[in-house]
Amino acid sequence: MRSAVVLISGRGSNLRALVEARTGLEVRAVLSNQPEAAGLQWAREQGLEGRALDHRAHGDRSAFDEALAAAIDGYAPDVILLAGFMRILTDAFIARFAARIVNIHPSLLPAFPGLRTHARALAAGVKVHGATVHVVTPELDSGPILIQGAVPVLAGDTEASLAERVLAVEHRIYPQAVRWLLEGRIALASDGVLQARGSGVGSDSMLSPRDP
Ligand code: GRF
């Protein structure tokens, strides 16, 4: 694994963390379904190829995903990294890039798949929350887990304060997962089987915000 296309929809702080971590990953393009996404602007300022593909310009979900897949094919990336890409992908798209799509989700999956994860974590009263980097499979937020980062839920936390603490962990674990992929220490699989090579892959998988 050497190259990627990154898909975003908004602010792009995970994209930024991935680029600034200087992992050696070759980001061939940043694609956004939201033309006004701040992350797209940032990518262009860095000299990256930044391209908008507005989903509203396509008839339905399948038509958009076909256009998206064609755009991605033009860059021939090894993997597709979802970084705050707020669209549900069709099964056809996921099958086309089977075991080559990675996502970051702001909860400790399998807890809290879907949206508003921080509010739901607070409502559930969990004491530990976090983020997960996983392979994308047809079932939403359910694919094989590459890495997770955990944070405490503190008394007095609000959705915003918890989101901020989790986001700091997201910015560390996504680059870490990419490093492991680049080093061949983990290999993607769509069937729930992940190959891990070398020591430290599993034992590094729980990170706190204070870890170096
Ligand atoms: C992150 O919390 C990510 O986990 C979720 O959407 C948010 C995107 O943030 N999927 P950003 O655009 O990377 O700043």
PDB file of C-alpha atoms and ligand atoms in Angstrom:
ATOM      1  CA  MET A   1       0.000   0.000   0.000  1.00  0.00           C
ATOM      2  CA  ARG A   2       1.491   3.335  -1.066  1.00  0.00           C
ATOM      3  CA  SER A   3      -1.116   5.677  -2.468  1.00  0.00           C
ATOM      4  CA  ALA A   4      -4.568   6.912  -1.533  1.00  0.00           C
ATOM      5  CA  VAL A   5      -7.477   9.062  -2.549  1.00  0.00           C
ATOM      6  CA  VAL A   6      -9.045  10.796   0.458  1.00  0.00           C
ATOM      7  CA  LEU A   7     -12.796  11.479   0.516  1.00  0.00           C
ATOM      8  CA  ILE A   8     -14.111  14.316   2.664  1.00  0.00           C
ATOM      9  CA  SER A   9     -17.276  16.348   3.159  1.00  0.00           C
ATOM     10  CA  GLY A  10     -16.338  19.144   5.512  1.00  0.00           C
ATOM     11  CA  ARG A  11     -13.700  20.639   7.728  1.00  0.00           C
ATOM     12  CA  GLY A  12     -11.038  18.069   6.873  1.00  0.00           C
ATOM     13  CA  SER A  13      -9.118  17.953  10.123  1.00  0.00           C
ATOM     14  CA  ASN A  14      -8.472  14.216   9.718  1.00  0.00           C
ATOM     15  CA  LEU A  15      -7.214  14.833   6.183  1.00  0.00           C
ATOM     16  CA  ARG A  16      -4.896  17.430   7.617  1.00  0.00           C
ATOM     17  CA  ALA A  17      -3.660  15.051  10.322  1.00  0.00           C
ATOM     18  CA  LEU A  18      -2.995  12.398   7.683  1.00  0.00           C
ATOM     19  CA  VAL A  19      -1.018  14.794   5.485  1.00  0.00           C
ATOM     20  CA  GLU A  20       0.887  16.493   8.299  1.00  0.00           C
ATOM     21  CA  ALA A  21       1.918  13.160   9.857  1.00  0.00           C
ATOM     22  CA  ARG A  22       4.260  12.687   6.891  1.00  0.00           C
ATOM     23  CA  THR A  23       3.761   8.957   6.830  1.00  0.00           C
ATOM     24  CA  GLY A  24       5.037   8.610   3.283  1.00  0.00           C
ATOM     25  CA  LEU A  25       1.516   8.086   1.988  1.00  0.00           C
ATOM     26  CA  GLU A  26       1.066   9.479  -1.498  1.00  0.00           C
ATOM     27  CA  VAL A  27      -2.250  11.367  -1.504  1.00  0.00           C
ATOM     28  CA  ARG A  28      -3.162  11.371  -5.174  1.00  0.00           C
ATOM     29  CA  ALA A  29      -6.335  13.392  -4.752  1.00  0.00           C
ATOM     30  CA  VAL A  30      -8.817  14.766  -2.249  1.00  0.00           C
ATOM     31  CA  LEU A  31     -12.421  14.462  -3.402  1.00  0.00           C
ATOM     32  CA  SER A  32     -15.344  16.170  -1.694  1.00  0.00           C
ATOM     33  CA  ASN A  33     -19.054  15.793  -2.297  1.00  0.00           C
ATOM     34  CA  GLN A  34     -19.435  19.297  -0.826  1.00  0.00           C
ATOM     35  CA  PRO A  35     -17.843  21.900  -3.120  1.00  0.00           C
ATOM     36  CA  GLU A  36     -17.572  24.380  -0.239  1.00  0.00           C
ATOM     37  CA  ALA A  37     -15.796  21.981   2.126  1.00  0.00           C
ATOM     38  CA  ALA A  38     -13.061  23.750   4.078  1.00  0.00           C
ATOM     39  CA  GLY A  39     -10.893  20.649   3.737  1.00  0.00           C
ATOM     40  CA  LEU A  40     -10.985  20.919  -0.039  1.00  0.00           C
ATOM     41  CA  GLN A  41      -9.720  24.470   0.101  1.00  0.00           C
ATOM     42  CA  TRP A  42      -6.983  23.418   2.508  1.00  0.00           C
ATOM     43  CA  ALA A  43      -5.931  20.548   0.236  1.00  0.00           C
ATOM     44  CA  ARG A  44      -5.602  22.887  -2.738  1.00  0.00           C
ATOM     45  CA  GLU A  45      -3.528  25.307  -0.674  1.00  0.00           C
ATOM     46  CA  GLN A  46      -1.144  22.427   0.026  1.00  0.00           C
ATOM     47  CA  GLY A  47      -0.782  21.794  -3.673  1.00  0.00           C
ATOM     48  CA  LEU A  48      -2.802  18.609  -3.540  1.00  0.00           C
ATOM     49  CA  GLU A  49      -5.240  17.717  -6.276  1.00  0.00           C
ATOM     50  CA  GLY A  50      -8.603  18.801  -4.828  1.00  0.00           C
ATOM     51  CA  ARG A  51     -11.779  18.013  -6.693  1.00  0.00           C
ATOM     52  CA  ALA A  52     -15.432  18.620  -5.917  1.00  0.00           C
ATOM     53  CA  LEU A  53     -18.012  16.090  -6.984  1.00  0.00           C
ATOM     54  CA  ASP A  54     -21.352  17.476  -5.881  1.00  0.00           C
ATOM     55  CA  HIS A  55     -23.764  14.645  -5.075  1.00  0.00           C
ATOM     56  CA  ARG A  56     -26.722  16.972  -5.775  1.00  0.00           C
ATOM     57  CA  ALA A  57     -25.706  17.064  -9.435  1.00  0.00           C
ATOM     58  CA  HIS A  58     -26.419  13.345  -9.787  1.00  0.00           C
ATOM     59  CA  GLY A  59     -29.795  11.700 -10.129  1.00  0.00           C
ATOM     60  CA  ASP A  60     -29.544   9.208  -7.305  1.00  0.00           C
ATOM     61  CA  ARG A  61     -27.138   7.517  -4.951  1.00  0.00           C
ATOM     62  CA  SER A  62     -26.046   4.949  -7.543  1.00  0.00           C
ATOM     63  CA  ALA A  63     -25.360   7.587 -10.193  1.00  0.00           C
ATOM     64  CA  PHE A  64     -23.251   9.594  -7.756  1.00  0.00           C
ATOM     65  CA  ASP A  65     -21.317   6.534  -6.607  1.00  0.00           C
ATOM     66  CA  GLU A  66     -20.629   5.556 -10.218  1.00  0.00           C
ATOM     67  CA  ALA A  67     -19.251   9.014 -10.943  1.00  0.00           C
ATOM     68  CA  LEU A  68     -17.226   8.881  -7.741  1.00  0.00           C
ATOM     69  CA  ALA A  69     -15.808   5.457  -8.614  1.00  0.00           C
ATOM     70  CA  ALA A  70     -14.868   6.647 -12.111  1.00  0.00           C
ATOM     71  CA  ALA A  71     -13.113   9.698 -10.658  1.00  0.00           C
ATOM     72  CA  ILE A  72     -11.225   7.533  -8.175  1.00  0.00           C
ATOM     73  CA  ASP A  73     -10.198   5.064 -10.883  1.00  0.00           C
ATOM     74  CA  GLY A  74      -8.554   7.954 -12.694  1.00  0.00           C
ATOM     75  CA  TYR A  75      -6.070   8.245  -9.843  1.00  0.00           C
ATOM     76  CA  ALA A  76      -5.532   4.467  -9.469  1.00  0.00           C
ATOM     77  CA  PRO A  77      -4.974   4.622  -5.713  1.00  0.00           C
ATOM     78  CA  ASP A  78      -4.117   1.597  -3.602  1.00  0.00           C
ATOM     79  CA  VAL A  79      -6.687   2.606  -0.978  1.00  0.00           C
ATOM     80  CA  ILE A  80      -9.557   5.027  -0.446  1.00  0.00           C
ATOM     81  CA  LEU A  81      -9.493   6.794   2.909  1.00  0.00           C
ATOM     82  CA  LEU A  82     -12.789   8.204   4.174  1.00  0.00           C
ATOM     83  CA  ALA A  83     -12.091  11.196   6.407  1.00  0.00           C
ATOM     84  CA  GLY A  84     -15.374  12.727   7.476  1.00  0.00           C
ATOM     85  CA  PHE A  85     -17.087  11.661   4.259  1.00  0.00           C
ATOM     86  CA  MET A  86     -20.752  12.021   5.174  1.00  0.00           C
ATOM     87  CA  ARG A  87     -22.322   9.827   2.513  1.00  0.00           C
ATOM     88  CA  ILE A  88     -23.490   6.249   2.748  1.00  0.00           C
ATOM     89  CA  LEU A  89     -21.824   4.312  -0.057  1.00  0.00           C
ATOM     90  CA  THR A  90     -23.756   1.822  -2.168  1.00  0.00           C
ATOM     91  CA  ASP A  91     -23.000  -1.887  -1.953  1.00  0.00           C
ATOM     92  CA  ALA A  92     -21.867  -1.754  -5.583  1.00  0.00           C
ATOM     93  CA  PHE A  93     -19.258   0.900  -4.778  1.00  0.00           C
ATOM     94  CA  ILE A  94     -18.005  -1.029  -1.752  1.00  0.00           C
ATOM     95  CA  ALA A  95     -17.812  -4.271  -3.752  1.00  0.00           C
ATOM     96  CA  ARG A  96     -15.889  -2.517  -6.523  1.00  0.00           C
ATOM     97  CA  PHE A  97     -13.222  -1.437  -4.038  1.00  0.00           C
ATOM     98  CA  ALA A  98     -13.533  -4.414  -1.692  1.00  0.00           C
ATOM     99  CA  ALA A  99     -11.013  -4.364   1.174  1.00  0.00           C
ATOM    100  CA  ARG A 100      -9.558  -1.104  -0.146  1.00  0.00           C
ATOM    101  CA  ILE A 101     -11.763   1.424   1.678  1.00  0.00           C
ATOM    102  CA  VAL A 102     -10.908   2.597   5.195  1.00  0.00           C
ATOM    103  CA  ASN A 103     -13.032   4.829   7.427  1.00  0.00           C
ATOM    104  CA  ILE A 104     -12.633   6.666  10.718  1.00  0.00           C
ATOM    105  CA  HIS A 105     -15.637   6.623  12.996  1.00  0.00           C
ATOM    106  CA  PRO A 106     -15.995   8.663  16.196  1.00  0.00           C
ATOM    107  CA  SER A 107     -16.892   5.878  18.631  1.00  0.00           C
ATOM    108  CA  LEU A 108     -15.483   2.645  19.948  1.00  0.00           C
ATOM    109  CA  LEU A 109     -17.255   0.357  17.496  1.00  0.00           C
ATOM    110  CA  PRO A 110     -19.328  -1.759  17.677  1.00  0.00           C
ATOM    111  CA  ALA A 111     -20.790   0.775  20.123  1.00  0.00           C
ATOM    112  CA  PHE A 112     -22.609   3.704  18.532  1.00  0.00           C
ATOM    113  CA  PRO A 113     -22.493   3.165  14.784  1.00  0.00           C
ATOM    114  CA  GLY A 114     -24.149   5.936  12.755  1.00  0.00           C
ATOM    115  CA  LEU A 115     -24.534   9.601  13.643  1.00  0.00           C
ATOM    116  CA  ARG A 116     -24.394  11.768  16.797  1.00  0.00           C
ATOM    117  CA  THR A 117     -22.074   9.328  18.524  1.00  0.00           C
ATOM    118  CA  HIS A 118     -20.927  11.710  21.270  1.00  0.00           C
ATOM    119  CA  ALA A 119     -24.448  12.671  22.335  1.00  0.00           C
ATOM    120  CA  ARG A 120     -25.422   9.013  22.373  1.00  0.00           C
ATOM    121  CA  ALA A 121     -22.347   8.060  24.403  1.00  0.00           C
ATOM    122  CA  LEU A 122     -23.231  10.727  26.977  1.00  0.00           C
ATOM    123  CA  ALA A 123     -26.862   9.608  27.078  1.00  0.00           C
ATOM    124  CA  ALA A 124     -25.791   5.992  27.588  1.00  0.00           C
ATOM    125  CA  GLY A 125     -23.532   6.976  30.465  1.00  0.00           C
ATOM    126  CA  VAL A 126     -20.461   5.161  29.167  1.00  0.00           C
ATOM    127  CA  LYS A 127     -17.241   5.985  30.986  1.00  0.00           C
ATOM    128  CA  VAL A 128     -14.922   5.277  28.068  1.00  0.00           C
ATOM    129  CA  HIS A 129     -15.458   6.529  24.522  1.00  0.00           C
ATOM    130  CA  GLY A 130     -13.196   6.959  21.511  1.00  0.00           C
ATOM    131  CA  ALA A 131     -12.675   6.421  17.832  1.00  0.00           C
ATOM    132  CA  THR A 132     -12.155   3.513  15.446  1.00  0.00           C
ATOM    133  CA  VAL A 133     -10.366   3.098  12.132  1.00  0.00           C
ATOM    134  CA  HIS A 134     -11.898   0.201  10.220  1.00  0.00           C
ATOM    135  CA  VAL A 135     -12.245  -1.421   6.831  1.00  0.00           C
ATOM    136  CA  VAL A 136     -15.491  -0.485   5.070  1.00  0.00           C
ATOM    137  CA  THR A 137     -17.892  -3.338   4.362  1.00  0.00           C
ATOM    138  CA  PRO A 138     -21.509  -3.155   3.190  1.00  0.00           C
ATOM    139  CA  GLU A 139     -22.920  -3.089   6.721  1.00  0.00           C
ATOM    140  CA  LEU A 140     -22.528   0.454   8.075  1.00  0.00           C
ATOM    141  CA  ASP A 141     -19.637   1.016  10.521  1.00  0.00           C
ATOM    142  CA  SER A 142     -19.075  -2.719  10.978  1.00  0.00           C
ATOM    143  CA  GLY A 143     -15.940  -3.753   9.076  1.00  0.00           C
ATOM    144  CA  PRO A 144     -12.713  -5.178  10.519  1.00  0.00           C
ATOM    145  CA  ILE A 145     -11.083  -2.868  13.055  1.00  0.00           C
ATOM    146  CA  LEU A 146      -7.526  -1.642  12.394  1.00  0.00           C
ATOM    147  CA  ILE A 147      -7.007   0.507  15.467  1.00  0.00           C
ATOM    148  CA  GLN A 148      -8.989   2.131  18.254  1.00  0.00           C
ATOM    149  CA  GLY A 149      -8.190   5.014  20.546  1.00  0.00           C
ATOM    150  CA  ALA A 150      -9.981   5.451  23.863  1.00  0.00           C
ATOM    151  CA  VAL A 151     -10.658   8.516  25.996  1.00  0.00           C
ATOM    152  CA  PRO A 152     -12.363   8.900  29.362  1.00  0.00           C
ATOM    153  CA  VAL A 153     -15.802  10.444  29.584  1.00  0.00           C
ATOM    154  CA  LEU A 154     -15.531  13.052  32.324  1.00  0.00           C
ATOM    155  CA  ALA A 155     -18.153  14.436  34.694  1.00  0.00           C
ATOM    156  CA  GLY A 156     -19.516  17.618  33.183  1.00  0.00           C
ATOM    157  CA  ASP A 157     -18.648  16.646  29.623  1.00  0.00           C
ATOM    158  CA  THR A 158     -20.786  18.154  26.894  1.00  0.00           C
ATOM    159  CA  GLU A 159     -21.158  16.839  23.370  1.00  0.00           C
ATOM    160  CA  ALA A 160     -18.633  19.479  22.283  1.00  0.00           C
ATOM    161  CA  SER A 161     -16.029  18.759  24.964  1.00  0.00           C
ATOM    162  CA  LEU A 162     -16.239  15.027  24.358  1.00  0.00           C
ATOM    163  CA  ALA A 163     -16.042  15.498  20.587  1.00  0.00           C
ATOM    164  CA  GLU A 164     -12.901  17.588  21.015  1.00  0.00           C
ATOM    165  CA  ARG A 165     -11.221  14.927  23.167  1.00  0.00           C
ATOM    166  CA  VAL A 166     -12.115  12.186  20.700  1.00  0.00           C
ATOM    167  CA  LEU A 167     -10.982  14.255  17.723  1.00  0.00           C
ATOM    168  CA  ALA A 168      -7.488  14.580  19.205  1.00  0.00           C
ATOM    169  CA  VAL A 169      -7.314  10.782  19.297  1.00  0.00           C
ATOM    170  CA  GLU A 170      -8.671  10.503  15.746  1.00  0.00           C
ATOM    171  CA  HIS A 171      -5.790  12.665  14.576  1.00  0.00           C
ATOM    172  CA  ARG A 172      -3.342  10.176  16.040  1.00  0.00           C
ATOM    173  CA  ILE A 173      -4.868   6.825  15.232  1.00  0.00           C
ATOM    174  CA  TYR A 174      -5.640   7.450  11.552  1.00  0.00           C
ATOM    175  CA  PRO A 175      -2.003   8.258  10.704  1.00  0.00           C
ATOM    176  CA  GLN A 176      -0.937   5.304  12.864  1.00  0.00           C
ATOM    177  CA  ALA A 177      -3.162   2.932  10.915  1.00  0.00           C
ATOM    178  CA  VAL A 178      -1.750   4.337   7.667  1.00  0.00           C
ATOM    179  CA  ARG A 179       1.814   3.821   8.921  1.00  0.00           C
ATOM    180  CA  TRP A 180       1.053   0.194   9.721  1.00  0.00           C
ATOM    181  CA  LEU A 181      -0.485  -0.285   6.282  1.00  0.00           C
ATOM    182  CA  LEU A 182       2.502   1.341   4.577  1.00  0.00           C
ATOM    183  CA  GLU A 183       4.873  -0.850   6.547  1.00  0.00           C
ATOM    184  CA  GLY A 184       2.871  -3.937   5.630  1.00  0.00           C
ATOM    185  CA  ARG A 185       2.295  -4.654   9.293  1.00  0.00           C
ATOM    186  CA  ILE A 186      -1.424  -4.934   8.724  1.00  0.00           C
ATOM    187  CA  ALA A 187      -3.260  -5.978   5.606  1.00  0.00           C
ATOM    188  CA  LEU A 188      -6.836  -5.109   4.726  1.00  0.00           C
ATOM    189  CA  ALA A 189      -9.478  -7.754   4.443  1.00  0.00           C
ATOM    190  CA  SER A 190     -13.194  -7.515   3.875  1.00  0.00           C
ATOM    191  CA  ASP A 191     -14.023 -10.837   5.480  1.00  0.00           C
ATOM    192  CA  GLY A 192     -13.185  -9.924   9.066  1.00  0.00           C
ATOM    193  CA  VAL A 193      -9.695 -11.384   8.873  1.00  0.00           C
ATOM    194  CA  LEU A 194      -6.882  -8.919   9.350  1.00  0.00           C
ATOM    195  CA  GLN A 195      -3.311  -9.993   9.008  1.00  0.00           C
ATOM    196  CA  ALA A 196      -0.957  -8.449  11.523  1.00  0.00           C
ATOM    197  CA  ARG A 197       2.772  -8.890  11.175  1.00  0.00           C
ATOM    198  CA  GLY A 198       5.450  -7.981  13.660  1.00  0.00           C
ATOM    199  CA  SER A 199       5.204  -7.120  17.312  1.00  0.00           C
ATOM    200  CA  GLY A 200       3.486  -4.072  18.664  1.00  0.00           C
ATOM    201  CA  VAL A 201       0.571  -3.882  16.267  1.00  0.00           C
ATOM    202  CA  GLY A 202      -1.999  -5.159  18.712  1.00  0.00           C
ATOM    203  CA  SER A 203      -0.437  -3.818  21.858  1.00  0.00           C
ATOM    204  CA  ASP A 204      -0.258  -0.285  20.494  1.00  0.00           C
ATOM    205  CA  SER A 205      -3.871  -0.296  19.572  1.00  0.00           C
ATOM    206  CA  MET A 206      -5.197   1.450  22.660  1.00  0.00           C
ATOM    207  CA  LEU A 207      -3.936   5.004  22.903  1.00  0.00           C
ATOM    208  CA  SER A 208      -4.792   7.699  25.365  1.00  0.00           C
ATOM    209  CA  PRO A 209      -4.585  11.401  24.504  1.00  0.00           C
ATOM    210  CA  ARG A 210      -1.515  11.698  26.709  1.00  0.00           C
ATOM    211  CA  ASP A 211       0.537   8.996  25.042  1.00  0.00           C
ATOM    212  CA  PRO A 212       3.601  10.406  23.294  1.00  0.00           C
TER     213      PRO A 212
HETATM  214  C1  GRF B   1     -14.740  13.052  12.422  1.00  0.00           C
HETATM  215  O1  GRF B   1     -15.203  13.051  13.743  1.00  0.00           O
HETATM  216  C2  GRF B   1     -14.837  11.683  11.828  1.00  0.00           C
HETATM  217  O2  GRF B   1     -14.588  10.664  12.736  1.00  0.00           O
HETATM  218  C3  GRF B   1     -16.275  11.634  11.384  1.00  0.00           C
HETATM  219  O3  GRF B   1     -16.540  12.919  10.889  1.00  0.00           O
HETATM  220  C4  GRF B   1     -15.673  13.854  11.521  1.00  0.00           C
HETATM  221  C5  GRF B   1     -14.931  14.550  10.430  1.00  0.00           C
HETATM  222  O4  GRF B   1     -14.101  15.577  10.889  1.00  0.00           O
HETATM  223  N1  GRF B   1     -16.484  10.565  10.442  1.00  0.00           N
HETATM  224  P1  GRF B   1     -13.016  16.223   9.944  1.00  0.00           P
HETATM  225  O5  GRF B   1     -13.733  16.674   8.671  1.00  0.00           O
HETATM  226  O6  GRF B   1     -11.971  15.205   9.656  1.00  0.00           O
HETATM  227  O7  GRF B   1     -12.498  17.405  10.708  1.00  0.00           O
END
